Amino acid sequence: MQSFVNAVNGFLWDKFLIYALLLTGIYYTFRLGVPQISKVGPGFKQAFGGIFKKDKKADADGMTSFQALATAVAAQVGTGNLAGVATAIAAGGPGAIFWMWISAIFGMATNFGEAVLAQKYADRSGDEVTGGPAYYLSRGVKSKFLAGFFAVTIIIALGFVGNMVQSNSIATAVNSAFGINKVVIGVITAIFAALILIGGMSRIASFAELVVPIMALLYIIGSFVIVFKNPSAIGPAFKSIFAGAFTTQAAVGGALGVTMKQAARYGIARGLFSNEAGMGSTPHAHAVAKVDHPAQQGMVAMVGVIIDTMIVCTFTALINIVTGANTLGLTGIEMTQKAFEIGLGNFGANFIAISLFFFAFTTIIGWYFFGEANIKYLFGAKAVNIYRIAVLGFIILGSFLKVEVVWDMADMFNGLMVIPNLIGLLVLAPQAAAILKDYDTTFIKQQR
């Protein structure tokens, strides 16, 4: 089993998906007329312009644009922002960060396409509006097979196995920092999750819009303090990023001798894995946003990539480089933990444990929500309670079980779910372009 899973992952992630995802982003960028430039401003206005309006709350009709963005970011900003960035630097040198930015820029266009298609094909016939790739694959592409395949793989990849990974990250970090038993941590995590999940879409949206901004802001402030405690290292840090992206050898950091190809490979892969552009996850949140035109939520979706990769991931990269943690032979979360310890002293270890808890916990809530949409697609709303109980069970199991093949299976199902989504995006690209054209030529004029 282990060798089979490793072989599948080797093909999916090393030889196929990072190229397919990047090329899809490039295609959407030019098919939509480079929306990363013209539509980001309106995206921020749409997302944040009405967050203080008291009359806009999540209900059966969906979420506000900001709530949908917060729910999407809850899933996007996770352990990958802490561990994945460090892994990219360890394997590809500081230059990997440049290629992470490149993947994010093109990924913004992909996210735009996913969001507008999810909006167009959302199911508004039930008690709660729902949507996502399964719906635009079945209704737009007219393929029940692709829709069903996607639904099954994302339920396994995120709802079940993926949430085991997140709960294990929480248990490991909290146990290391505070010495609390992992099983106890798992049970407490499951209880907190249950209190949110039983409230349905409304409570998930309320949780996301309250916790996610605070979580991200605190992490950014902590990182900001570390970076600007080392002002003389900021310039060299950026120099190492750009130099490592284009030279044949990375002369800075623990990845001495890394080639440009390796920097690009790891930077692009970790960037796409972090912001999830093209993977088919975040459209579930954007599908239920209450907007006047689908393109409006497409713009908001691009903001999510900026927050995840251009801001949070960049700060993680900078603290690892300016503190020299990337030169100590560490990788993954250990590198980022060391950077915080160097930058903030003993407080740094506790700070990163708390940050990891919130990052992973919000990801659990977001991934649960994405899986729930696909449970509804496959089995109807009556099956949601069974799914909810199963997810809580996997959260507890994941806190103390760490079987390597299970973690590798998470990567495999993550990869498998991308394939039908990319097919749908390519087939429906003309529709995404038509939606944006209608927004530019008709909707905006009507609003004037």
PDB file of N, CA, C and O in Angstrom, residues 184-255:
ATOM      1  N   VAL A 184      -6.426  13.927  25.091  1.00  0.00           N
ATOM      2  CA  VAL A 184      -7.215  14.998  25.719  1.00  0.00           C
ATOM      3  C   VAL A 184      -7.352  16.174  24.756  1.00  0.00           C
ATOM      4  O   VAL A 184      -8.436  16.749  24.601  1.00  0.00           O
ATOM      5  N   ILE A 185      -6.256  16.514  24.092  1.00  0.00           N
ATOM      6  CA  ILE A 185      -6.284  17.610  23.125  1.00  0.00           C
ATOM      7  C   ILE A 185      -7.261  17.286  21.993  1.00  0.00           C
ATOM      8  O   ILE A 185      -8.036  18.140  21.562  1.00  0.00           O
ATOM      9  N   GLY A 186      -7.218  16.033  21.518  1.00  0.00           N
ATOM     10  CA  GLY A 186      -8.110  15.621  20.440  1.00  0.00           C
ATOM     11  C   GLY A 186      -9.577  15.721  20.830  1.00  0.00           C
ATOM     12  O   GLY A 186     -10.415  16.191  20.048  1.00  0.00           O
ATOM     13  N   VAL A 187      -9.904  15.282  22.033  1.00  0.00           N
ATOM     14  CA  VAL A 187     -11.288  15.342  22.512  1.00  0.00           C
ATOM     15  C   VAL A 187     -11.742  16.790  22.659  1.00  0.00           C
ATOM     16  O   VAL A 187     -12.859  17.145  22.240  1.00  0.00           O
ATOM     17  N   ILE A 188     -10.893  17.625  23.225  1.00  0.00           N
ATOM     18  CA  ILE A 188     -11.240  19.042  23.386  1.00  0.00           C
ATOM     19  C   ILE A 188     -11.437  19.704  22.025  1.00  0.00           C
ATOM     20  O   ILE A 188     -12.381  20.476  21.820  1.00  0.00           O
ATOM     21  N   THR A 189     -10.547  19.395  21.083  1.00  0.00           N
ATOM     22  CA  THR A 189     -10.676  19.944  19.723  1.00  0.00           C
ATOM     23  C   THR A 189     -11.989  19.517  19.090  1.00  0.00           C
ATOM     24  O   THR A 189     -12.691  20.330  18.466  1.00  0.00           O
ATOM     25  N   ALA A 190     -12.351  18.245  19.247  1.00  0.00           N
ATOM     26  CA  ALA A 190     -13.598  17.731  18.683  1.00  0.00           C
ATOM     27  C   ALA A 190     -14.809  18.403  19.319  1.00  0.00           C
ATOM     28  O   ALA A 190     -15.799  18.706  18.626  1.00  0.00           O
ATOM     29  N   ILE A 191     -14.754  18.650  20.614  1.00  0.00           N
ATOM     30  CA  ILE A 191     -15.875  19.310  21.303  1.00  0.00           C
ATOM     31  C   ILE A 191     -16.055  20.735  20.790  1.00  0.00           C
ATOM     32  O   ILE A 191     -17.174  21.167  20.472  1.00  0.00           O
ATOM     33  N   PHE A 192     -14.952  21.472  20.687  1.00  0.00           N
ATOM     34  CA  PHE A 192     -15.031  22.840  20.167  1.00  0.00           C
ATOM     35  C   PHE A 192     -15.565  22.842  18.728  1.00  0.00           C
ATOM     36  O   PHE A 192     -16.385  23.686  18.353  1.00  0.00           O
ATOM     37  N   ALA A 193     -15.086  21.891  17.933  1.00  0.00           N
ATOM     38  CA  ALA A 193     -15.550  21.800  16.550  1.00  0.00           C
ATOM     39  C   ALA A 193     -17.041  21.490  16.503  1.00  0.00           C
ATOM     40  O   ALA A 193     -17.786  22.093  15.717  1.00  0.00           O
ATOM     41  N   ALA A 194     -17.496  20.574  17.347  1.00  0.00           N
ATOM     42  CA  ALA A 194     -18.913  20.189  17.359  1.00  0.00           C
ATOM     43  C   ALA A 194     -19.803  21.370  17.691  1.00  0.00           C
ATOM     44  O   ALA A 194     -20.883  21.546  17.095  1.00  0.00           O
ATOM     45  N   LEU A 195     -19.374  22.210  18.625  1.00  0.00           N
ATOM     46  CA  LEU A 195     -20.171  23.378  19.019  1.00  0.00           C
ATOM     47  C   LEU A 195     -20.390  24.331  17.850  1.00  0.00           C
ATOM     48  O   LEU A 195     -21.414  25.023  17.779  1.00  0.00           O
ATOM     49  N   ILE A 196     -19.427  24.355  16.937  1.00  0.00           N
ATOM     50  CA  ILE A 196     -19.554  25.216  15.751  1.00  0.00           C
ATOM     51  C   ILE A 196     -20.338  24.514  14.647  1.00  0.00           C
ATOM     52  O   ILE A 196     -21.254  25.087  14.047  1.00  0.00           O
ATOM     53  N   LEU A 197     -20.005  23.248  14.397  1.00  0.00           N
ATOM     54  CA  LEU A 197     -20.586  22.533  13.256  1.00  0.00           C
ATOM     55  C   LEU A 197     -22.081  22.301  13.414  1.00  0.00           C
ATOM     56  O   LEU A 197     -22.816  22.328  12.416  1.00  0.00           O
ATOM     57  N   ILE A 198     -22.564  22.079  14.631  1.00  0.00           N
ATOM     58  CA  ILE A 198     -23.987  21.800  14.806  1.00  0.00           C
ATOM     59  C   ILE A 198     -24.846  23.032  14.511  1.00  0.00           C
ATOM     60  O   ILE A 198     -26.058  22.913  14.320  1.00  0.00           O
ATOM     61  N   GLY A 199     -24.221  24.193  14.451  1.00  0.00           N
ATOM     62  CA  GLY A 199     -24.962  25.409  14.130  1.00  0.00           C
ATOM     63  C   GLY A 199     -25.161  25.629  12.652  1.00  0.00           C
ATOM     64  O   GLY A 199     -25.827  26.600  12.246  1.00  0.00           O
ATOM     65  N   GLY A 200     -24.590  24.733  11.821  1.00  0.00           N
ATOM     66  CA  GLY A 200     -24.785  24.837  10.380  1.00  0.00           C
ATOM     67  C   GLY A 200     -24.038  26.006   9.763  1.00  0.00           C
ATOM     68  O   GLY A 200     -23.107  26.575  10.352  1.00  0.00           O
ATOM     69  N   MET A 201     -24.450  26.383   8.562  1.00  0.00           N
ATOM     70  CA  MET A 201     -23.763  27.421   7.799  1.00  0.00           C
ATOM     71  C   MET A 201     -23.682  28.742   8.551  1.00  0.00           C
ATOM     72  O   MET A 201     -22.647  29.427   8.535  1.00  0.00           O
ATOM     73  N   SER A 202     -24.766  29.113   9.237  1.00  0.00           N
ATOM     74  CA  SER A 202     -24.796  30.398   9.928  1.00  0.00           C
ATOM     75  C   SER A 202     -23.712  30.485  10.985  1.00  0.00           C
ATOM     76  O   SER A 202     -22.984  31.484  11.065  1.00  0.00           O
ATOM     77  N   ARG A 203     -23.558  29.434  11.799  1.00  0.00           N
ATOM     78  CA  ARG A 203     -22.550  29.479  12.861  1.00  0.00           C
ATOM     79  C   ARG A 203     -21.141  29.359  12.301  1.00  0.00           C
ATOM     80  O   ARG A 203     -20.210  29.986  12.810  1.00  0.00           O
ATOM     81  N   ILE A 204     -20.957  28.548  11.260  1.00  0.00           N
ATOM     82  CA  ILE A 204     -19.647  28.438  10.622  1.00  0.00           C
ATOM     83  C   ILE A 204     -19.212  29.793  10.075  1.00  0.00           C
ATOM     84  O   ILE A 204     -18.074  30.223  10.258  1.00  0.00           O
ATOM     85  N   ALA A 205     -20.138  30.495   9.406  1.00  0.00           N
ATOM     86  CA  ALA A 205     -19.831  31.810   8.841  1.00  0.00           C
ATOM     87  C   ALA A 205     -19.509  32.823   9.933  1.00  0.00           C
ATOM     88  O   ALA A 205     -18.555  33.607   9.817  1.00  0.00           O
ATOM     89  N   SER A 206     -20.293  32.812  11.013  1.00  0.00           N
ATOM     90  CA  SER A 206     -20.060  33.741  12.119  1.00  0.00           C
ATOM     91  C   SER A 206     -18.717  33.479  12.784  1.00  0.00           C
ATOM     92  O   SER A 206     -17.986  34.410  13.134  1.00  0.00           O
ATOM     93  N   PHE A 207     -18.375  32.196  12.955  1.00  0.00           N
ATOM     94  CA  PHE A 207     -17.085  31.821  13.527  1.00  0.00           C
ATOM     95  C   PHE A 207     -15.953  32.304  12.632  1.00  0.00           C
ATOM     96  O   PHE A 207     -14.980  32.907  13.101  1.00  0.00           O
ATOM     97  N   ALA A 208     -16.069  32.041  11.341  1.00  0.00           N
ATOM     98  CA  ALA A 208     -14.995  32.390  10.407  1.00  0.00           C
ATOM     99  C   ALA A 208     -14.768  33.894  10.355  1.00  0.00           C
ATOM    100  O   ALA A 208     -13.616  34.353  10.394  1.00  0.00           O
ATOM    101  N   GLU A 209     -15.842  34.678  10.279  1.00  0.00           N
ATOM    102  CA  GLU A 209     -15.657  36.123  10.140  1.00  0.00           C
ATOM    103  C   GLU A 209     -15.118  36.755  11.419  1.00  0.00           C
ATOM    104  O   GLU A 209     -14.515  37.825  11.378  1.00  0.00           O
ATOM    105  N   LEU A 210     -15.300  36.095  12.569  1.00  0.00           N
ATOM    106  CA  LEU A 210     -14.773  36.613  13.831  1.00  0.00           C
ATOM    107  C   LEU A 210     -13.337  36.162  14.073  1.00  0.00           C
ATOM    108  O   LEU A 210     -12.454  36.971  14.397  1.00  0.00           O
ATOM    109  N   VAL A 211     -13.073  34.862  13.918  1.00  0.00           N
ATOM    110  CA  VAL A 211     -11.793  34.286  14.329  1.00  0.00           C
ATOM    111  C   VAL A 211     -10.697  34.462  13.284  1.00  0.00           C
ATOM    112  O   VAL A 211      -9.543  34.770  13.628  1.00  0.00           O
ATOM    113  N   VAL A 212     -11.021  34.269  12.010  1.00  0.00           N
ATOM    114  CA  VAL A 212      -9.987  34.282  10.970  1.00  0.00           C
ATOM    115  C   VAL A 212      -9.242  35.611  10.896  1.00  0.00           C
ATOM    116  O   VAL A 212      -8.000  35.621  10.848  1.00  0.00           O
ATOM    117  N   PRO A 213      -9.923  36.765  10.887  1.00  0.00           N
ATOM    118  CA  PRO A 213      -9.161  38.028  10.849  1.00  0.00           C
ATOM    119  C   PRO A 213      -8.251  38.211  12.060  1.00  0.00           C
ATOM    120  O   PRO A 213      -7.115  38.676  11.925  1.00  0.00           O
ATOM    121  N   ILE A 214      -8.747  37.836  13.264  1.00  0.00           N
ATOM    122  CA  ILE A 214      -7.929  37.961  14.477  1.00  0.00           C
ATOM    123  C   ILE A 214      -6.718  37.044  14.392  1.00  0.00           C
ATOM    124  O   ILE A 214      -5.590  37.440  14.704  1.00  0.00           O
ATOM    125  N   MET A 215      -6.952  35.807  13.974  1.00  0.00           N
ATOM    126  CA  MET A 215      -5.890  34.817  13.838  1.00  0.00           C
ATOM    127  C   MET A 215      -4.796  35.317  12.898  1.00  0.00           C
ATOM    128  O   MET A 215      -3.600  35.291  13.223  1.00  0.00           O
ATOM    129  N   ALA A 216      -5.203  35.763  11.716  1.00  0.00           N
ATOM    130  CA  ALA A 216      -4.235  36.218  10.723  1.00  0.00           C
ATOM    131  C   ALA A 216      -3.497  37.462  11.195  1.00  0.00           C
ATOM    132  O   ALA A 216      -2.277  37.576  11.027  1.00  0.00           O
ATOM    133  N   LEU A 217      -4.235  38.386  11.831  1.00  0.00           N
ATOM    134  CA  LEU A 217      -3.621  39.640  12.281  1.00  0.00           C
ATOM    135  C   LEU A 217      -2.577  39.395  13.363  1.00  0.00           C
ATOM    136  O   LEU A 217      -1.483  39.974  13.322  1.00  0.00           O
ATOM    137  N   LEU A 218      -2.880  38.538  14.325  1.00  0.00           N
ATOM    138  CA  LEU A 218      -1.930  38.247  15.397  1.00  0.00           C
ATOM    139  C   LEU A 218      -0.657  37.607  14.852  1.00  0.00           C
ATOM    140  O   LEU A 218       0.457  37.936  15.271  1.00  0.00           O
ATOM    141  N   TYR A 219      -0.831  36.689  13.897  1.00  0.00           N
ATOM    142  CA  TYR A 219       0.340  36.029  13.312  1.00  0.00           C
ATOM    143  C   TYR A 219       1.190  37.034  12.542  1.00  0.00           C
ATOM    144  O   TYR A 219       2.427  37.015  12.630  1.00  0.00           O
ATOM    145  N   ILE A 220       0.537  37.907  11.807  1.00  0.00           N
ATOM    146  CA  ILE A 220       1.265  38.912  11.033  1.00  0.00           C
ATOM    147  C   ILE A 220       2.014  39.871  11.960  1.00  0.00           C
ATOM    148  O   ILE A 220       3.166  40.239  11.699  1.00  0.00           O
ATOM    149  N   ILE A 221       1.366  40.262  13.067  1.00  0.00           N
ATOM    150  CA  ILE A 221       2.022  41.162  14.022  1.00  0.00           C
ATOM    151  C   ILE A 221       3.255  40.486  14.625  1.00  0.00           C
ATOM    152  O   ILE A 221       4.335  41.091  14.718  1.00  0.00           O
ATOM    153  N   GLY A 222       3.100  39.212  15.050  1.00  0.00           N
ATOM    154  CA  GLY A 222       4.237  38.482  15.605  1.00  0.00           C
ATOM    155  C   GLY A 222       5.377  38.376  14.608  1.00  0.00           C
ATOM    156  O   GLY A 222       6.555  38.583  14.955  1.00  0.00           O
ATOM    157  N   SER A 223       5.043  38.075  13.363  1.00  0.00           N
ATOM    158  CA  SER A 223       6.065  37.964  12.316  1.00  0.00           C
ATOM    159  C   SER A 223       6.696  39.325  12.030  1.00  0.00           C
ATOM    160  O   SER A 223       7.916  39.436  11.826  1.00  0.00           O
ATOM    161  N   PHE A 224       5.856  40.358  12.017  1.00  0.00           N
ATOM    162  CA  PHE A 224       6.326  41.725  11.749  1.00  0.00           C
ATOM    163  C   PHE A 224       7.363  42.144  12.790  1.00  0.00           C
ATOM    164  O   PHE A 224       8.403  42.736  12.462  1.00  0.00           O
ATOM    165  N   VAL A 225       7.095  41.824  14.053  1.00  0.00           N
ATOM    166  CA  VAL A 225       8.020  42.167  15.134  1.00  0.00           C
ATOM    167  C   VAL A 225       9.377  41.503  14.902  1.00  0.00           C
ATOM    168  O   VAL A 225      10.434  42.137  15.038  1.00  0.00           O
ATOM    169  N   ILE A 226       9.360  40.211  14.537  1.00  0.00           N
ATOM    170  CA  ILE A 226      10.614  39.482  14.310  1.00  0.00           C
ATOM    171  C   ILE A 226      11.384  40.068  13.139  1.00  0.00           C
ATOM    172  O   ILE A 226      12.590  40.297  13.214  1.00  0.00           O
ATOM    173  N   VAL A 227      10.672  40.316  12.037  1.00  0.00           N
ATOM    174  CA  VAL A 227      11.329  40.831  10.833  1.00  0.00           C
ATOM    175  C   VAL A 227      11.981  42.175  11.103  1.00  0.00           C
ATOM    176  O   VAL A 227      13.147  42.413  10.740  1.00  0.00           O
ATOM    177  N   PHE A 228      11.253  43.069  11.787  1.00  0.00           N
ATOM    178  CA  PHE A 228      11.792  44.419  11.968  1.00  0.00           C
ATOM    179  C   PHE A 228      12.655  44.560  13.221  1.00  0.00           C
ATOM    180  O   PHE A 228      13.170  45.643  13.502  1.00  0.00           O
ATOM    181  N   LYS A 229      12.832  43.453  13.962  1.00  0.00           N
ATOM    182  CA  LYS A 229      13.890  43.412  14.978  1.00  0.00           C
ATOM    183  C   LYS A 229      15.240  43.170  14.310  1.00  0.00           C
ATOM    184  O   LYS A 229      16.290  43.336  14.940  1.00  0.00           O
ATOM    185  N   ASN A 230      15.182  42.752  13.043  1.00  0.00           N
ATOM    186  CA  ASN A 230      16.398  42.469  12.277  1.00  0.00           C
ATOM    187  C   ASN A 230      16.402  43.297  10.997  1.00  0.00           C
ATOM    188  O   ASN A 230      16.427  42.743   9.884  1.00  0.00           O
ATOM    189  N   PRO A 231      16.367  44.627  11.100  1.00  0.00           N
ATOM    190  CA  PRO A 231      16.216  45.467   9.894  1.00  0.00           C
ATOM    191  C   PRO A 231      17.345  45.293   8.883  1.00  0.00           C
ATOM    192  O   PRO A 231      17.099  45.365   7.670  1.00  0.00           O
ATOM    193  N   SER A 232      18.553  45.054   9.379  1.00  0.00           N
ATOM    194  CA  SER A 232      19.687  44.920   8.463  1.00  0.00           C
ATOM    195  C   SER A 232      19.617  43.637   7.639  1.00  0.00           C
ATOM    196  O   SER A 232      20.319  43.515   6.619  1.00  0.00           O
ATOM    197  N   ALA A 233      18.775  42.680   8.070  1.00  0.00           N
ATOM    198  CA  ALA A 233      18.671  41.401   7.364  1.00  0.00           C
ATOM    199  C   ALA A 233      17.556  41.384   6.331  1.00  0.00           C
ATOM    200  O   ALA A 233      17.466  40.434   5.540  1.00  0.00           O
ATOM    201  N   ILE A 234      16.720  42.426   6.306  1.00  0.00           N
ATOM    202  CA  ILE A 234      15.568  42.428   5.400  1.00  0.00           C
ATOM    203  C   ILE A 234      16.014  42.507   3.942  1.00  0.00           C
ATOM    204  O   ILE A 234      15.560  41.732   3.091  1.00  0.00           O
ATOM    205  N   GLY A 235      16.915  43.450   3.649  1.00  0.00           N
ATOM    206  CA  GLY A 235      17.410  43.590   2.282  1.00  0.00           C
ATOM    207  C   GLY A 235      18.078  42.322   1.776  1.00  0.00           C
ATOM    208  O   GLY A 235      17.736  41.816   0.692  1.00  0.00           O
ATOM    209  N   PRO A 236      19.028  41.769   2.537  1.00  0.00           N
ATOM    210  CA  PRO A 236      19.656  40.520   2.107  1.00  0.00           C
ATOM    211  C   PRO A 236      18.665  39.363   1.957  1.00  0.00           C
ATOM    212  O   PRO A 236      18.861  38.481   1.116  1.00  0.00           O
ATOM    213  N   ALA A 237      17.598  39.368   2.765  1.00  0.00           N
ATOM    214  CA  ALA A 237      16.594  38.303   2.654  1.00  0.00           C
ATOM    215  C   ALA A 237      15.913  38.347   1.295  1.00  0.00           C
ATOM    216  O   ALA A 237      15.783  37.317   0.604  1.00  0.00           O
ATOM    217  N   PHE A 238      15.488  39.545   0.894  1.00  0.00           N
ATOM    218  CA  PHE A 238      14.845  39.677  -0.423  1.00  0.00           C
ATOM    219  C   PHE A 238      15.846  39.404  -1.545  1.00  0.00           C
ATOM    220  O   PHE A 238      15.497  38.819  -2.577  1.00  0.00           O
ATOM    221  N   LYS A 239      17.096  39.825  -1.331  1.00  0.00           N
ATOM    222  CA  LYS A 239      18.124  39.557  -2.340  1.00  0.00           C
ATOM    223  C   LYS A 239      18.315  38.061  -2.530  1.00  0.00           C
ATOM    224  O   LYS A 239      18.438  37.571  -3.667  1.00  0.00           O
ATOM    225  N   SER A 240      18.315  37.296  -1.429  1.00  0.00           N
ATOM    226  CA  SER A 240      18.498  35.845  -1.528  1.00  0.00           C
ATOM    227  C   SER A 240      17.314  35.186  -2.222  1.00  0.00           C
ATOM    228  O   SER A 240      17.478  34.193  -2.934  1.00  0.00           O
ATOM    229  N   ILE A 241      16.116  35.761  -2.039  1.00  0.00           N
ATOM    230  CA  ILE A 241      14.921  35.215  -2.694  1.00  0.00           C
ATOM    231  C   ILE A 241      15.024  35.383  -4.199  1.00  0.00           C
ATOM    232  O   ILE A 241      14.802  34.440  -4.970  1.00  0.00           O
ATOM    233  N   PHE A 242      15.362  36.593  -4.632  1.00  0.00           N
ATOM    234  CA  PHE A 242      15.435  36.844  -6.078  1.00  0.00           C
ATOM    235  C   PHE A 242      16.653  36.186  -6.708  1.00  0.00           C
ATOM    236  O   PHE A 242      16.581  35.665  -7.833  1.00  0.00           O
ATOM    237  N   ALA A 243      17.788  36.202  -5.997  1.00  0.00           N
ATOM    238  CA  ALA A 243      18.988  35.558  -6.536  1.00  0.00           C
ATOM    239  C   ALA A 243      18.790  34.061  -6.656  1.00  0.00           C
ATOM    240  O   ALA A 243      19.160  33.437  -7.667  1.00  0.00           O
ATOM    241  N   GLY A 244      18.203  33.461  -5.649  1.00  0.00           N
ATOM    242  CA  GLY A 244      17.984  32.019  -5.664  1.00  0.00           C
ATOM    243  C   GLY A 244      16.973  31.571  -6.694  1.00  0.00           C
ATOM    244  O   GLY A 244      16.980  30.413  -7.121  1.00  0.00           O
ATOM    245  N   ALA A 245      16.098  32.498  -7.119  1.00  0.00           N
ATOM    246  CA  ALA A 245      15.076  32.136  -8.104  1.00  0.00           C
ATOM    247  C   ALA A 245      15.648  32.017  -9.507  1.00  0.00           C
ATOM    248  O   ALA A 245      15.113  31.271 -10.339  1.00  0.00           O
ATOM    249  N   PHE A 246      16.758  32.707  -9.782  1.00  0.00           N
ATOM    250  CA  PHE A 246      17.237  32.772 -11.162  1.00  0.00           C
ATOM    251  C   PHE A 246      18.672  32.289 -11.374  1.00  0.00           C
ATOM    252  O   PHE A 246      19.103  32.153 -12.511  1.00  0.00           O
ATOM    253  N   THR A 247      19.395  32.045 -10.300  1.00  0.00           N
ATOM    254  CA  THR A 247      20.754  31.553 -10.488  1.00  0.00           C
ATOM    255  C   THR A 247      20.775  30.030 -10.468  1.00  0.00           C
ATOM    256  O   THR A 247      19.847  29.387  -9.987  1.00  0.00           O
ATOM    257  N   THR A 248      21.837  29.455 -10.977  1.00  0.00           N
ATOM    258  CA  THR A 248      21.918  27.998 -11.062  1.00  0.00           C
ATOM    259  C   THR A 248      22.163  27.360  -9.711  1.00  0.00           C
ATOM    260  O   THR A 248      21.907  26.179  -9.529  1.00  0.00           O
ATOM    261  N   GLN A 249      22.660  28.151  -8.741  1.00  0.00           N
ATOM    262  CA  GLN A 249      22.882  27.622  -7.398  1.00  0.00           C
ATOM    263  C   GLN A 249      22.355  28.607  -6.364  1.00  0.00           C
ATOM    264  O   GLN A 249      22.473  29.818  -6.526  1.00  0.00           O
ATOM    265  N   ALA A 250      21.760  28.067  -5.296  1.00  0.00           N
ATOM    266  CA  ALA A 250      21.322  28.905  -4.190  1.00  0.00           C
ATOM    267  C   ALA A 250      22.464  28.992  -3.198  1.00  0.00           C
ATOM    268  O   ALA A 250      22.795  28.027  -2.535  1.00  0.00           O
ATOM    269  N   ALA A 251      23.095  30.162  -3.115  1.00  0.00           N
ATOM    270  CA  ALA A 251      24.273  30.311  -2.275  1.00  0.00           C
ATOM    271  C   ALA A 251      23.931  30.697  -0.847  1.00  0.00           C
ATOM    272  O   ALA A 251      24.790  30.888  -0.017  1.00  0.00           O
ATOM    273  N   VAL A 252      22.637  30.859  -0.564  1.00  0.00           N
ATOM    274  CA  VAL A 252      22.204  31.280   0.769  1.00  0.00           C
ATOM    275  C   VAL A 252      21.325  30.200   1.377  1.00  0.00           C
ATOM    276  O   VAL A 252      20.472  29.631   0.721  1.00  0.00           O
ATOM    277  N   GLY A 253      21.546  29.909   2.649  1.00  0.00           N
ATOM    278  CA  GLY A 253      20.646  28.988   3.357  1.00  0.00           C
ATOM    279  C   GLY A 253      21.141  27.562   3.352  1.00  0.00           C
ATOM    280  O   GLY A 253      22.213  27.229   2.853  1.00  0.00           O
ATOM    281  N   GLY A 254      20.309  26.707   3.892  1.00  0.00           N
ATOM    282  CA  GLY A 254      20.680  25.307   4.060  1.00  0.00           C
ATOM    283  C   GLY A 254      20.584  24.499   2.791  1.00  0.00           C
ATOM    284  O   GLY A 254      20.953  23.332   2.760  1.00  0.00           O
ATOM    285  N   ALA A 255      20.091  25.085   1.716  1.00  0.00           N
ATOM    286  CA  ALA A 255      19.899  24.327   0.480  1.00  0.00           C
ATOM    287  C   ALA A 255      20.998  24.639  -0.520  1.00  0.00           C
ATOM    288  O   ALA A 255      20.751  24.895  -1.682  1.00  0.00           O
TER     289      ALA A 255
END
